[in-house]
Coordinates of C-alpha atoms and ligand atoms in Angstrom, one line a residue:
Chain A
M207 CA 108.0 67.8 161.7
S208 CA 105.2 69.8 160.5
F209 CA 104.5 71.0 156.8
D210 CA 102.6 73.4 155.3
A211 CA 100.8 71.6 153.6
D212 CA 100.0 67.5 151.5
V213 CA 101.8 69.1 148.5
I214 CA 102.9 71.8 147.6
I215 CA 102.5 73.3 143.4
V216 CA 104.8 75.6 142.7
G217 CA 103.8 77.3 139.6
G218 CA 99.5 78.7 138.8
G219 CA 100.4 77.6 135.0
L220 CA 98.3 75.5 133.3
S221 CA 100.3 72.2 134.5
G222 CA 100.1 73.7 138.0
L223 CA 96.5 74.4 137.9
S224 CA 95.9 70.7 136.2
A225 CA 97.6 69.5 138.5
G226 CA 95.9 71.4 141.5
I227 CA 92.0 70.5 140.2
T228 CA 92.8 67.8 140.1
M229 CA 93.9 67.2 144.0
A230 CA 91.7 69.8 145.2
R231 CA 88.6 67.1 143.2
E232 CA 90.4 64.5 146.2
G233 CA 90.1 66.3 148.3
L234 CA 94.5 66.9 149.2
N235 CA 95.1 69.6 151.3
T236 CA 97.6 71.3 149.0
I237 CA 98.9 74.5 148.2
L238 CA 99.5 76.2 144.6
L239 CA 102.0 79.4 145.1
E240 CA 102.5 81.5 141.5
R241 CA 104.8 84.0 141.9
G242 CA 102.3 86.2 139.6
E243 CA 100.2 88.7 140.9
Y244 CA 96.9 86.1 139.2
S245 CA 97.6 83.2 137.2
G246 CA 99.3 84.4 133.4
A247 CA 100.8 87.9 134.3
K248 CA 103.8 85.7 133.7
N249 CA 103.3 83.1 130.8
V250 CA 103.6 83.3 126.9
S251 CA 101.7 80.9 124.5
G252 CA 102.0 81.0 120.7
G253 CA 98.5 80.5 121.0
R254 CA 97.3 77.4 119.6
M255 CA 95.2 74.7 122.6
Y256 CA 94.8 71.6 121.1
I257 CA 91.8 70.8 123.6
H258 CA 91.5 67.1 123.9
S259 CA 93.0 67.2 127.1
L260 CA 91.5 70.0 128.8
L261 CA 88.0 68.5 127.5
K262 CA 89.4 65.6 130.1
L263 CA 89.8 68.3 133.5
V264 CA 87.6 70.6 132.8
P265 CA 83.7 68.7 130.6
D266 CA 82.3 71.9 129.7
A267 CA 85.6 74.2 129.1
L268 CA 83.9 74.1 125.6
E269 CA 80.9 76.6 127.2
K270 CA 82.8 78.4 130.1
A271 CA 86.0 78.8 129.3
P272 CA 88.0 82.0 127.2
L273 CA 88.7 80.3 123.9
E274 CA 89.9 82.4 120.9
K275 CA 88.9 80.9 118.2
P276 CA 88.4 76.8 116.8
I277 CA 91.6 76.7 114.2
T278 CA 90.1 75.0 110.8
K279 CA 92.3 76.2 108.5
E280 CA 96.4 75.9 108.4
T281 CA 98.9 77.9 106.0
Y282 CA 102.0 77.1 105.2
L283 CA 104.3 79.8 104.2
M284 CA 108.3 78.6 103.2
F285 CA 110.8 81.4 102.3
C286 CA 113.4 80.2 100.7
E287 CA 116.7 82.6 98.2
N288 CA 115.6 85.1 95.5
N289 CA 112.1 86.2 97.4
K290 CA 111.1 82.7 96.0
K291 CA 108.3 81.3 98.9
I292 CA 106.0 78.5 98.5
S293 CA 102.9 78.3 100.5
F294 CA 100.0 75.7 100.5
S295 CA 96.7 76.3 102.6
F296 CA 94.5 73.0 104.5
E297 CA 90.4 74.4 105.8
E298 CA 88.7 71.8 107.8
K299 CA 85.9 74.3 108.9
G300 CA 83.8 73.3 112.0
K301 CA 86.5 71.2 113.0
R302 CA 86.4 72.0 116.9
N303 CA 90.3 70.1 117.8
S304 CA 91.7 73.2 119.0
Y305 CA 91.6 76.7 119.8
S306 CA 93.1 80.6 120.2
V307 CA 94.2 81.5 123.7
L308 CA 95.5 83.8 125.2
R309 CA 97.2 83.2 128.4
A310 CA 96.7 85.8 130.8
K311 CA 93.0 85.4 130.3
F312 CA 93.0 81.9 129.6
D313 CA 95.1 81.0 132.9
R314 CA 93.4 83.0 134.7
W315 CA 89.8 81.4 134.3
L316 CA 91.5 78.2 135.1
A317 CA 92.8 79.2 138.2
N318 CA 89.2 80.6 139.1
E319 CA 88.5 76.9 139.0
A320 CA 90.6 75.9 141.2
E321 CA 89.6 78.4 143.2
N322 CA 86.3 77.5 142.8
L323 CA 86.9 73.5 143.9
G324 CA 89.0 75.0 146.6
L325 CA 92.6 75.0 145.9
L326 CA 94.8 77.7 148.0
I327 CA 96.4 80.3 145.5
S328 CA 98.7 81.8 147.5
Y329 CA 100.0 84.5 145.2
S330 CA 103.0 87.2 144.5
T331 CA 104.5 84.4 145.9
N332 CA 108.3 83.8 144.1
V333 CA 109.6 80.4 145.0
Y334 CA 113.3 81.1 144.8
N335 CA 115.5 78.3 146.3
A336 CA 114.0 74.6 147.5
Y337 CA 116.4 72.4 149.7
R338 CA 115.7 68.9 151.7
E339 CA 115.2 68.8 155.3
H340 CA 113.5 66.1 157.9
E341 CA 112.4 63.7 154.8
G342 CA 111.0 66.5 152.9
I343 CA 111.2 70.0 151.3
T344 CA 111.8 73.3 152.2
L345 CA 111.3 75.7 149.3
E346 CA 112.1 79.1 149.9
T347 CA 109.5 82.2 149.3
D348 CA 110.8 86.3 148.9
K349 CA 107.5 86.1 152.4
G350 CA 109.1 83.1 154.3
A351 CA 109.5 79.6 154.2
L352 CA 107.6 76.5 152.9
K353 CA 107.6 72.5 153.5
A354 CA 106.2 69.6 152.2
P355 CA 107.5 66.4 151.9
I356 CA 105.8 66.1 147.7
V357 CA 106.6 69.1 146.0
I358 CA 105.1 69.2 142.2
D359 CA 107.1 71.7 140.1
A360 CA 105.5 73.5 137.7
S361 CA 107.3 76.6 137.6
G362 CA 107.8 76.7 133.4
V363 CA 111.0 75.9 131.5
T364 CA 113.4 77.4 134.5
S365 CA 112.0 74.4 136.8
V366 CA 113.0 76.4 140.0
V367 CA 112.5 73.6 142.6
F368 CA 114.8 70.4 140.0
R369 CA 116.9 73.4 139.3
S370 CA 117.8 74.4 142.9
L371 CA 118.5 70.7 144.1
G372 CA 120.3 70.1 140.8
L373 CA 118.4 68.6 138.9
R374 CA 118.9 70.7 136.2
N375 CA 121.3 71.4 133.4
F376 CA 120.6 74.4 131.4
S377 CA 121.8 74.3 127.4
P378 CA 121.4 76.9 124.4
D379 CA 121.2 74.1 122.4
K380 CA 117.7 73.1 124.4
W381 CA 116.1 75.6 124.9
M382 CA 114.5 78.9 122.4
L383 CA 113.8 82.0 122.9
G384 CA 109.6 82.9 122.0
V385 CA 109.0 86.4 120.9
K386 CA 105.1 88.1 120.3
E387 CA 103.3 90.8 118.8
V388 CA 99.5 91.0 120.4
V389 CA 98.6 93.3 117.2
K390 CA 95.0 95.0 116.9
G391 CA 92.7 93.3 114.9
N392 CA 92.9 93.1 110.6
G393 CA 92.6 89.7 109.1
L394 CA 89.7 88.7 111.0
E395 CA 86.9 88.5 108.7
R396 CA 87.0 84.8 108.5
E397 CA 84.8 83.5 111.4
E398 CA 86.8 80.9 112.3
G399 CA 90.7 80.8 113.2
E400 CA 93.1 80.9 110.8
A401 CA 97.7 79.3 111.4
I402 CA 99.8 80.5 109.6
T403 CA 103.1 78.0 110.4
V404 CA 106.9 80.7 108.4
V405 CA 110.1 78.7 107.9
N406 CA 112.8 80.2 106.9
A407 CA 112.0 84.2 106.9
I408 CA 114.3 84.9 108.8
K409 CA 118.0 83.9 107.7
G410 CA 120.5 81.7 110.4
A411 CA 118.2 81.8 113.1
K412 CA 117.0 77.8 113.5
G413 CA 113.7 78.3 114.1
G414 CA 109.7 79.2 113.2
G415 CA 107.3 82.6 112.9
F416 CA 103.8 81.7 113.8
I417 CA 100.8 83.6 113.6
Y418 CA 97.3 82.9 114.9
T419 CA 94.3 84.7 114.8
N420 CA 92.3 85.7 117.3
K421 CA 88.7 87.1 118.5
D422 CA 90.1 91.0 117.7
T423 CA 94.1 90.8 118.0
L424 CA 96.3 88.6 116.1
S425 CA 99.0 86.5 117.4
V426 CA 102.7 86.9 116.1
G427 CA 105.4 85.2 116.7
F428 CA 108.9 84.0 116.2
T429 CA 110.5 80.8 117.9
I430 CA 115.2 80.7 118.2
T431 CA 117.1 78.3 119.4
F432 CA 119.3 80.9 121.8
D433 CA 122.7 79.5 120.4
S434 CA 121.8 80.1 116.7
I435 CA 120.0 84.1 118.0
P436 CA 124.2 85.4 117.5
K437 CA 124.2 83.9 114.1
S438 CA 120.6 84.7 112.7
E439 CA 120.5 88.6 110.3
K440 CA 118.3 89.9 113.3
P441 CA 118.8 90.3 117.3
A442 CA 116.7 88.7 120.0
K443 CA 115.0 92.4 120.0
D444 CA 113.8 92.5 116.6
L445 CA 113.2 88.9 115.6
V446 CA 109.2 89.3 115.4
E447 CA 109.5 92.8 114.7
E448 CA 111.3 91.9 111.5
F449 CA 108.8 88.8 111.5
R450 CA 105.9 91.4 111.6
E451 CA 107.2 94.0 108.3
K452 CA 108.2 90.9 106.5
M453 CA 104.3 89.0 106.5
G454 CA 103.1 93.2 106.3
I455 CA 101.0 93.0 109.0
E456 CA 100.2 96.0 110.8
G457 CA 97.9 97.4 112.9
E458 CA 98.6 98.6 116.5
V459 CA 100.7 97.1 118.4
L460 CA 99.3 95.9 122.0
E461 CA 102.0 94.1 123.7
Y462 CA 105.0 92.3 123.6
S463 CA 106.4 90.3 125.0
A464 CA 108.9 86.6 125.4
H465 CA 109.6 83.5 127.3
A466 CA 112.0 80.4 126.6
I467 CA 110.7 77.3 125.2
P468 CA 111.9 73.7 126.1
Y469 CA 113.4 72.1 123.4
Y470 CA 114.8 68.6 124.4
G471 CA 113.4 65.9 122.6
Y472 CA 112.1 62.6 123.4
K473 CA 115.3 61.8 124.3
N474 CA 117.2 64.6 125.5
L475 CA 114.5 65.1 128.0
P476 CA 115.6 65.8 132.1
R477 CA 115.0 64.0 135.3
L478 CA 111.0 63.6 135.8
Y479 CA 111.0 62.8 139.3
D480 CA 112.7 63.0 142.0
K481 CA 112.6 61.4 146.2
N482 CA 109.6 64.4 147.0
V483 CA 109.5 65.8 143.4
I484 CA 108.2 65.9 140.2
A485 CA 107.6 67.3 137.2
V486 CA 105.1 67.7 134.7
G487 CA 104.9 70.0 131.8
D488 CA 107.6 72.6 131.2
A489 CA 109.7 72.0 133.9
A490 CA 109.6 68.5 132.9
G491 CA 110.6 68.8 129.1
F492 CA 106.7 68.5 127.5
L493 CA 106.7 69.8 124.9
I494 CA 107.0 68.4 120.7
N495 CA 107.7 70.6 117.5
D496 CA 107.8 68.0 115.4
G497 CA 107.2 70.4 112.2
F498 CA 103.3 70.7 111.9
T499 CA 102.9 70.7 115.3
I500 CA 103.7 72.6 118.4
R501 CA 103.0 71.3 121.8
G502 CA 103.0 72.3 125.4
M503 CA 99.9 73.1 127.0
D504 CA 98.1 69.6 126.0
L505 CA 101.1 68.1 127.3
A506 CA 100.8 69.9 130.4
I507 CA 97.4 69.1 131.2
A508 CA 98.1 66.5 130.7
S509 CA 100.9 65.6 132.4
G510 CA 99.8 67.8 136.0
M511 CA 96.8 65.5 136.1
V512 CA 98.6 62.7 135.6
A513 CA 100.8 64.4 139.3
G514 CA 97.9 64.5 140.4
I515 CA 96.5 60.9 140.9
A516 CA 100.2 60.5 141.7
V517 CA 101.1 62.6 144.0
K518 CA 97.2 61.2 145.7
K519 CA 98.4 57.5 146.0
L520 CA 101.4 59.0 148.1
V521 CA 100.5 60.7 150.0
E522 CA 97.5 57.1 151.0
S523 CA 100.6 55.0 151.1
R524 CA 102.6 58.0 153.3
N525 CA 105.4 56.6 150.7
Y526 CA 106.7 60.1 149.7
E527 CA 109.9 59.2 147.9
N528 CA 108.7 56.1 145.0
T529 CA 108.3 59.1 143.0
E530 CA 108.8 56.3 140.3
I531 CA 105.2 55.7 140.1
Y532 CA 104.5 59.2 138.7
Y533 CA 107.1 58.0 135.1
K534 CA 105.4 55.1 135.4
M535 CA 102.3 56.5 134.9
L536 CA 103.4 58.7 132.2
E537 CA 104.5 55.3 129.9
E538 CA 100.6 54.4 130.7
S539 CA 98.8 58.2 129.6
F540 CA 99.4 59.5 125.7
I541 CA 102.6 62.5 127.2
L542 CA 105.7 60.3 126.4
R543 CA 104.4 57.7 123.4
H544 CA 103.5 61.3 121.8
L545 CA 106.9 62.9 122.7
E546 CA 107.9 59.2 121.4
L547 CA 107.1 59.4 117.9
A548 CA 108.0 63.2 117.6
Y549 CA 111.7 62.9 118.3
N550 CA 112.4 61.4 114.8
R551 CA 110.5 65.4 112.8
F552 CA 112.1 66.8 115.8
S553 CA 115.7 65.3 114.5
V554 CA 115.4 66.6 111.4
I555 CA 114.0 69.9 112.1
N556 CA 116.6 70.3 114.3
S557 CA 119.6 68.5 113.2
S558 CA 118.6 70.5 108.8
L559 CA 115.3 72.1 108.6
S560 CA 116.6 74.7 106.9
L561 CA 118.6 73.2 103.6
Y562 CA 115.8 72.3 102.8
P563 CA 113.2 75.2 100.8
D564 CA 116.4 75.8 98.9
V565 CA 115.9 73.2 97.1
I566 CA 112.7 72.3 97.0
C567 CA 112.0 76.6 95.9
K568 CA 114.4 75.8 92.8
V569 CA 113.1 72.6 92.2
L570 CA 109.9 74.1 91.8
S571 CA 110.9 77.5 89.7
D572 CA 112.0 74.9 87.7
M573 CA 109.2 73.6 86.9
F574 CA 107.0 76.2 86.6
T575 CA 109.6 77.1 83.6
V576 CA 110.0 76.4 80.2
S577 CA 113.0 76.6 78.3
E578 CA 114.8 74.3 75.8
D579 CA 117.2 72.3 78.4
R580 CA 113.7 70.5 80.4
R581 CA 114.3 68.1 82.7
T582 CA 112.0 65.3 85.2
L583 CA 111.0 65.5 88.6
I584 CA 113.6 63.4 89.9
S585 CA 115.9 64.3 87.8
D586 CA 116.1 67.8 88.1
A587 CA 115.4 67.3 92.5
L588 CA 119.3 65.7 92.5
I589 CA 120.7 67.5 91.0
R590 CA 119.7 70.3 92.8
L591 CA 119.7 68.6 95.8
K592 CA 123.6 67.6 95.3
E593 CA 124.8 71.0 94.2
S594 CA 122.9 72.0 98.5
G595 CA 126.4 69.4 99.0
I596 CA 123.1 67.4 101.2
T597 CA 123.4 63.1 100.0
L598 CA 120.8 61.3 97.5
G599 CA 120.8 58.6 101.6
K600 CA 120.8 61.9 103.7
A601 CA 117.6 63.5 102.2
L602 CA 115.6 59.6 102.1
D603 CA 116.8 59.1 106.0
D604 CA 115.5 62.0 106.5
L605 CA 112.3 61.9 104.0
R606 CA 112.0 58.1 106.0
K607 CA 112.1 60.2 109.4
V608 CA 109.5 62.8 108.5
V609 CA 107.0 60.3 107.2
L610 CA 107.4 57.5 109.7
Chain B
M85 CA 110.1 99.0 113.0
I86 CA 108.8 100.0 116.3
P87 CA 111.8 100.8 118.3
L88 CA 112.5 98.3 120.9
L89 CA 111.6 100.9 123.9
K90 CA 108.5 101.4 122.7
R91 CA 107.4 98.4 123.1
L92 CA 108.6 97.8 126.5
G93 CA 106.2 100.5 127.3
L94 CA 103.3 99.1 126.1
N95 CA 103.6 96.7 129.2
T96 CA 102.5 97.5 132.3
Y97 CA 106.4 97.0 135.1
D98 CA 105.7 96.9 138.9
V99 CA 109.4 97.2 139.3
D100 CA 111.5 96.0 141.8
S101 CA 114.1 99.3 143.8
T102 CA 116.6 96.3 143.4
S103 CA 118.1 94.9 140.0
H104 CA 117.3 90.7 140.2
I105 CA 120.2 90.5 138.2
Q106 CA 123.9 90.0 139.2
V107 CA 127.1 90.1 136.4
D108 CA 130.0 89.7 137.2
T109 CA 131.6 92.0 134.9
D110 CA 135.2 90.7 135.2
K111 CA 134.5 87.4 132.7
C112 CA 132.3 90.1 130.7
V113 CA 136.3 92.3 130.0
Q114 CA 138.0 89.2 128.8
C115 CA 134.2 88.2 126.9
V116 CA 134.4 88.7 123.0
G117 CA 131.3 88.5 121.4
K118 CA 128.9 89.4 124.5
P119 CA 126.2 87.3 122.6
C120 CA 123.7 87.9 125.8
T121 CA 123.8 91.6 123.9
I122 CA 122.4 90.1 120.8
S123 CA 120.1 86.9 123.2
C124 CA 118.5 88.9 124.8
P125 CA 114.6 90.6 123.8
A126 CA 114.5 93.6 126.5
G127 CA 117.8 94.9 125.5
T128 CA 118.4 94.5 129.4
Y129 CA 122.0 94.0 128.9
E130 CA 124.8 97.2 127.2
A131 CA 128.3 96.7 126.2
S132 CA 129.7 99.7 127.5
P133 CA 133.0 101.4 126.3
D134 CA 135.4 99.4 128.9
G135 CA 134.0 96.0 128.0
K136 CA 131.9 95.6 131.0
I137 CA 128.1 95.0 130.5
I138 CA 125.8 97.4 131.8
V139 CA 122.1 95.7 133.2
H140 CA 119.0 97.5 132.6
Y141 CA 116.8 95.2 135.0
E142 CA 113.8 97.0 134.7
R143 CA 113.9 96.5 130.6
C144 CA 113.4 92.1 131.7
L145 CA 110.3 90.0 130.5
E146 CA 111.6 86.9 132.5
C147 CA 111.6 84.9 129.2
G148 CA 114.4 83.1 131.7
G149 CA 116.6 83.6 128.4
A150 CA 119.9 84.6 130.8
L151 CA 119.8 81.1 132.4
V152 CA 121.9 80.3 129.3
I153 CA 123.0 83.3 126.8
C154 CA 126.2 83.1 128.6
P155 CA 128.6 81.0 128.3
Y156 CA 130.7 81.9 130.8
G157 CA 128.8 81.9 133.3
A158 CA 129.2 85.5 134.5
I159 CA 125.0 86.2 135.2
K160 CA 123.1 85.6 137.9
F161 CA 119.8 85.8 137.3
R162 CA 116.0 84.9 139.4
F163 CA 112.7 86.5 139.2
P164 CA 111.4 89.1 140.5
N165 CA 109.8 89.9 142.5
G166 CA 107.7 92.2 141.0
G167 CA 108.3 92.1 137.1
V168 CA 105.8 91.9 134.1
K169 CA 102.7 91.2 134.2
Y170 CA 101.0 90.7 130.3
K171 CA 97.8 92.2 128.9
Y172 CA 97.6 88.8 126.9
G173 CA 101.0 86.6 127.1
Ligands
FAD706 C1 106.1 81.7 122.2 C2 105.6 81.0 122.4 C3 105.2 80.2 121.8 C4 104.1 78.6 122.1 N1 103.4 78.3 121.4 C5 102.2 77.4 121.2 C6 101.3 76.3 120.9 O1 101.1 77.1 120.0 N2 100.7 75.7 121.7 C7 100.8 75.0 122.3 O2 100.8 74.6 122.8 N3 102.1 75.5 123.4 C8 102.8 76.3 122.4 N4 104.2 77.2 123.6 C9 104.4 76.1 124.8 C10 103.6 76.3 125.8 O3 103.2 78.3 125.9 C11 103.8 76.7 127.2 O4 104.0 74.2 127.2 C12 102.9 76.0 128.3 O5 102.9 77.4 128.6 C13 103.4 74.9 130.1 O6 103.0 75.2 130.7 P1 102.7 75.2 132.0 O7 102.5 75.3 133.6 O8 104.0 73.9 132.2 O9 103.8 76.2 132.7 P2 104.4 77.8 131.8 O10 102.6 78.2 130.9 O11 105.1 78.0 132.3 O12 103.6 78.2 133.8 C14 104.8 78.6 134.5 C15 104.1 78.7 136.1 O13 104.8 79.0 137.6 C16 105.3 80.1 137.9 N5 106.6 80.0 138.1 C17 107.9 80.4 137.3 N6 108.9 80.4 138.3 C18 107.8 80.5 139.1 C19 108.4 80.6 140.5 N7 110.6 80.3 141.2 N8 107.9 81.0 141.7 C20 106.9 80.9 141.6 N9 106.0 80.7 141.2 C21 106.8 80.5 140.0 C22 105.2 81.1 136.1 O14 104.4 82.1 136.3 C23 103.5 80.7 135.3 O15 102.8 81.1 136.0 C24 104.2 78.0 123.0 C25 105.4 78.9 124.4 C26 105.7 80.2 123.4 C27 106.3 80.8 124.5
SF4_707 S1 127.2 87.9 130.7 FE1 128.6 86.0 129.6 S2 128.0 87.1 127.3 FE2 127.3 88.5 128.5 S3 129.3 89.5 128.2 FE3 129.5 89.1 130.2 S4 130.7 87.4 130.5 FE4 130.4 88.3 128.0

């Protein structure tokens, strides 16, 4: 049986390119298939990358990569009933831990790095089916069929390879929709970047809003679980506009985009490997949303790098079925550990986060109101929790999960 | 609020000659809530008076949502060969 390459990567986003770069450095015979005309043509993210993984992949990335601004200010804004809102900011000037990015630019640059290292990328190549044949995997594309003994599924949340092999079962409560607009610069006077996380901006929507400042533009977006869209005040097509208007952001809108986000959580991760196939990045469901951070990009890069090393071992041993080694390597990396760490907070956000803003706002409103009948903070909080139907036991349990 | 079609018009599309989305409209006729008309960010699915669904596949932003939004499995979706092209992303 002749194969077209030692390994084929499906998807030239961050995870696929990171795997490709790693394997090109290891001298493996690799082909990457990307359906976009260029990498990033189809990719959307909110736009904040934690750069620790990138710096492992490309050590001089800070000098070369098209990063937008270092994020050194965090603002939280929580809406509650009757036009009340809470906000707080935290500033750490000089910090270089995360940057705003725009993926059409960023992924294209990373693809260029990969090609310079000798990775073969076939663009405008749409994979639409995968099946097992002759101890390997055959991929059907609009340009014909390709075969390899091992395939890395880096095709993002829709994970075409695992899906075609019957290894995915999607549901609307395990995916989020992200909608986003890029708005021409205003509010960009601050030299370093800012991230604004907004809770409860749109009633009924299980999700939240974000704003990141780029060099010349703002990224404004909203995420929502698919199962809660029909319960939200606004249909999907109006969410980001509603959010932008609520935040008072004006300026020319340059782009409107949308993309699904995996939202499984550590305990519900889908299948990560099977004989001859490995899933990385969003295709593996590697996404963390713990209320403080949304992270998929650093996990995508890191899992791509791990997959690259795992595949090298498989190729050397000529045992392409032993993909479990990938899982073992993931366990040793930060990836599964961070996903596990975030799970408690993830589960609170998922089940009851929308209950609390109103309680907190009521308590704060009470504290800032002086009248004859005044209560202590604690007794007021207990009364307000009870009014909202949250037992003390539940509140303490949620608090424990959020803090621990 | 900027109308949807105007926002979609900001993007570059390379529209395929045939649709990459097939909807089994026999199922739609029975479907009461028609969640696809609410959950698609590109307004791809439009209910017609006879209870069927009209598919404006050329609007598709390729978010992937089509794989989860229909509770009756009436939507058959694969990515188009051409489609949308983002400048910022
Ligand atoms: C609105 C939004 C906000 C987000 N905010 C953040 C954030 O602030 N920080 C963060 O770290 N993460 C964020 N994320 C998550 C982050 O974008 C993803 O985790 C990350 O893009 C995953 O990278 P990936 O390479 O695994 O997948 P993708 O970036 O989805 O790349 C998949 C690639 O595969 C290609 N492809 C797909 N199907 C096929 C096919 N059938 N044939 C050929 N090629 C195919 C695609 O064109 C694409 O290039 C956000 C996501 C969204 C949608
Ligand atoms: S596609 Fe699905 S959700 Fe939409 S109308 Fe038809 S049956 Fe209902």
